[in-house]
Short mmCIF file of C-alpha atoms in Angstrom, two decimals:
data_model
loop_
_atom_site.label_atom_id
_atom_site.label_comp_id
_atom_site.label_asym_id
_atom_site.label_seq_id
_atom_site.Cartn_x
_atom_site.Cartn_y
_atom_site.Cartn_z
CA ILE A 1 -16.75 -1.04 1.62
CA HIS A 2 -17.48 -4.57 2.82
CA ASN A 3 -16.89 -3.54 6.43
CA THR A 4 -19.34 -5.95 8.08
CA PRO A 5 -17.43 -8.91 9.53
CA ASP A 6 -18.48 -12.16 7.87
CA GLY A 7 -16.12 -15.14 7.93
CA THR A 8 -17.83 -16.62 4.86
CA PHE A 9 -16.41 -13.74 2.76
CA PRO A 10 -19.55 -13.19 0.66
CA ASN A 11 -17.76 -10.51 -1.39
CA GLY A 12 -14.89 -12.78 -2.39
CA ILE A 13 -11.42 -13.49 -1.11
CA PRO A 14 -10.19 -10.46 0.88
CA ASN A 15 -6.83 -10.23 -0.85
CA PRO A 16 -6.10 -6.90 -2.59
CA LEU A 17 -2.99 -8.42 -4.15
CA LEU A 18 -5.37 -10.17 -6.54
CA PRO A 19 -6.40 -7.71 -9.27
CA GLU A 20 -9.98 -9.00 -9.29
CA CYS A 21 -10.30 -8.05 -5.60
CA ARG A 22 -9.43 -4.38 -6.15
CA ASP A 23 -12.38 -3.29 -8.24
CA ASP A 24 -14.76 -2.23 -5.45
CA THR A 25 -12.12 -0.03 -3.81
CA ARG A 26 -11.12 1.46 -7.16
CA LYS A 27 -14.75 2.28 -7.98
CA ALA A 28 -15.39 3.79 -4.53
CA VAL A 29 -12.35 6.08 -4.78
CA ILE A 30 -13.56 7.37 -8.14
CA GLU A 31 -17.25 7.60 -7.17
CA HIS A 32 -16.56 9.57 -3.99
CA GLY A 33 -13.73 11.70 -5.39
CA ALA A 34 -11.45 10.41 -2.64
CA ASP A 35 -7.83 11.47 -2.43
CA MET A 36 -6.79 7.89 -1.73
CA GLY A 37 -8.18 4.46 -0.94
CA ILE A 38 -7.04 1.87 1.56
CA ALA A 39 -7.93 -1.82 1.35
CA PHE A 40 -7.06 -4.45 3.93
CA ASP A 41 -6.60 -8.18 3.69
CA GLY A 42 -8.85 -10.55 5.64
CA ASP A 43 -7.04 -10.35 8.97
CA PHE A 44 -6.03 -6.68 8.70
CA ASP A 45 -2.29 -7.32 8.91
CA ARG A 46 -1.63 -5.75 5.52
CA CYS A 47 -3.02 -2.64 3.86
CA PHE A 48 -2.95 -1.69 0.23
CA LEU A 49 -3.19 1.82 -1.17
CA PHE A 50 -4.92 3.35 -4.18
CA ASP A 51 -4.29 6.81 -5.62
CA GLU A 52 -6.92 9.47 -6.31
CA LYS A 53 -7.67 7.88 -9.69
CA GLY A 54 -8.37 4.50 -8.11
CA GLN A 55 -5.11 3.01 -9.36
CA PHE A 56 -3.47 0.37 -7.18
CA ILE A 57 -0.08 1.50 -5.82
CA GLU A 58 2.41 -1.35 -5.81
CA GLY A 59 4.05 -2.16 -2.48
CA TYR A 60 7.56 -1.32 -3.59
CA TYR A 61 6.53 2.31 -4.03
CA ILE A 62 4.91 2.39 -0.58
CA VAL A 63 8.05 1.01 1.09
CA GLY A 64 10.12 3.66 -0.66
CA LEU A 65 7.77 6.44 0.48
CA LEU A 66 7.80 5.20 4.06
CA ALA A 67 11.60 4.95 4.05
CA GLU A 68 11.89 8.47 2.65
CA ALA A 69 9.52 9.88 5.30
CA PHE A 70 11.45 8.09 8.05
CA LEU A 71 14.77 9.42 6.77
CA GLU A 72 13.41 12.96 6.83
CA LYS A 73 12.91 12.54 10.58
CA HIS A 74 16.07 10.47 11.15
CA PRO A 75 18.75 11.53 8.63
CA GLY A 76 21.35 8.88 7.90
CA ALA A 77 19.32 6.07 9.47
CA LYS A 78 19.77 2.47 8.40
CA ILE A 79 16.71 0.99 6.70
CA ILE A 80 16.01 -2.74 6.74
CA HIS A 81 13.55 -3.92 4.09
CA ASP A 82 12.17 -6.96 2.36
CA PRO A 83 14.68 -8.08 -0.29
CA ARG A 84 11.84 -8.55 -2.80
CA LEU A 85 11.45 -4.77 -2.88
CA THR A 86 15.11 -3.96 -3.40
CA TRP A 87 15.35 -1.88 -6.57
CA ASN A 88 13.07 1.02 -5.62
CA THR A 89 13.76 0.97 -1.90
CA GLU A 90 17.54 1.09 -2.27
CA ALA A 91 17.33 3.97 -4.73
CA VAL A 92 15.03 6.00 -2.46
CA VAL A 93 17.04 5.27 0.70
CA THR A 94 20.31 6.24 -0.98
CA ALA A 95 18.83 9.42 -2.47
CA ALA A 96 17.45 10.37 0.97
CA GLY A 97 20.85 9.88 2.64
CA GLY A 98 20.20 6.58 4.37
CA THR A 99 21.93 3.22 4.16
#
């Protein structure tokens, strides 16, 4: 979706944090029966995930999943995270045996 580089951004601002910028990815996930969707911002330094129903997955859930996966490989590890994502991340890290 919109994978041809064009600095004029003819398809709108490439910021999946804005709900209005998620629609094409959501529709593509549903149309193609995809298991997940991934959207990137304009400079590809952030990615955003969608579930199999095309629903946007908030970042605090992704951080928790990544922390949990890391702790499976490295039990008891210390996890540093963005303080804006505290509530879910701390709960997942604690439940998975990390600090």
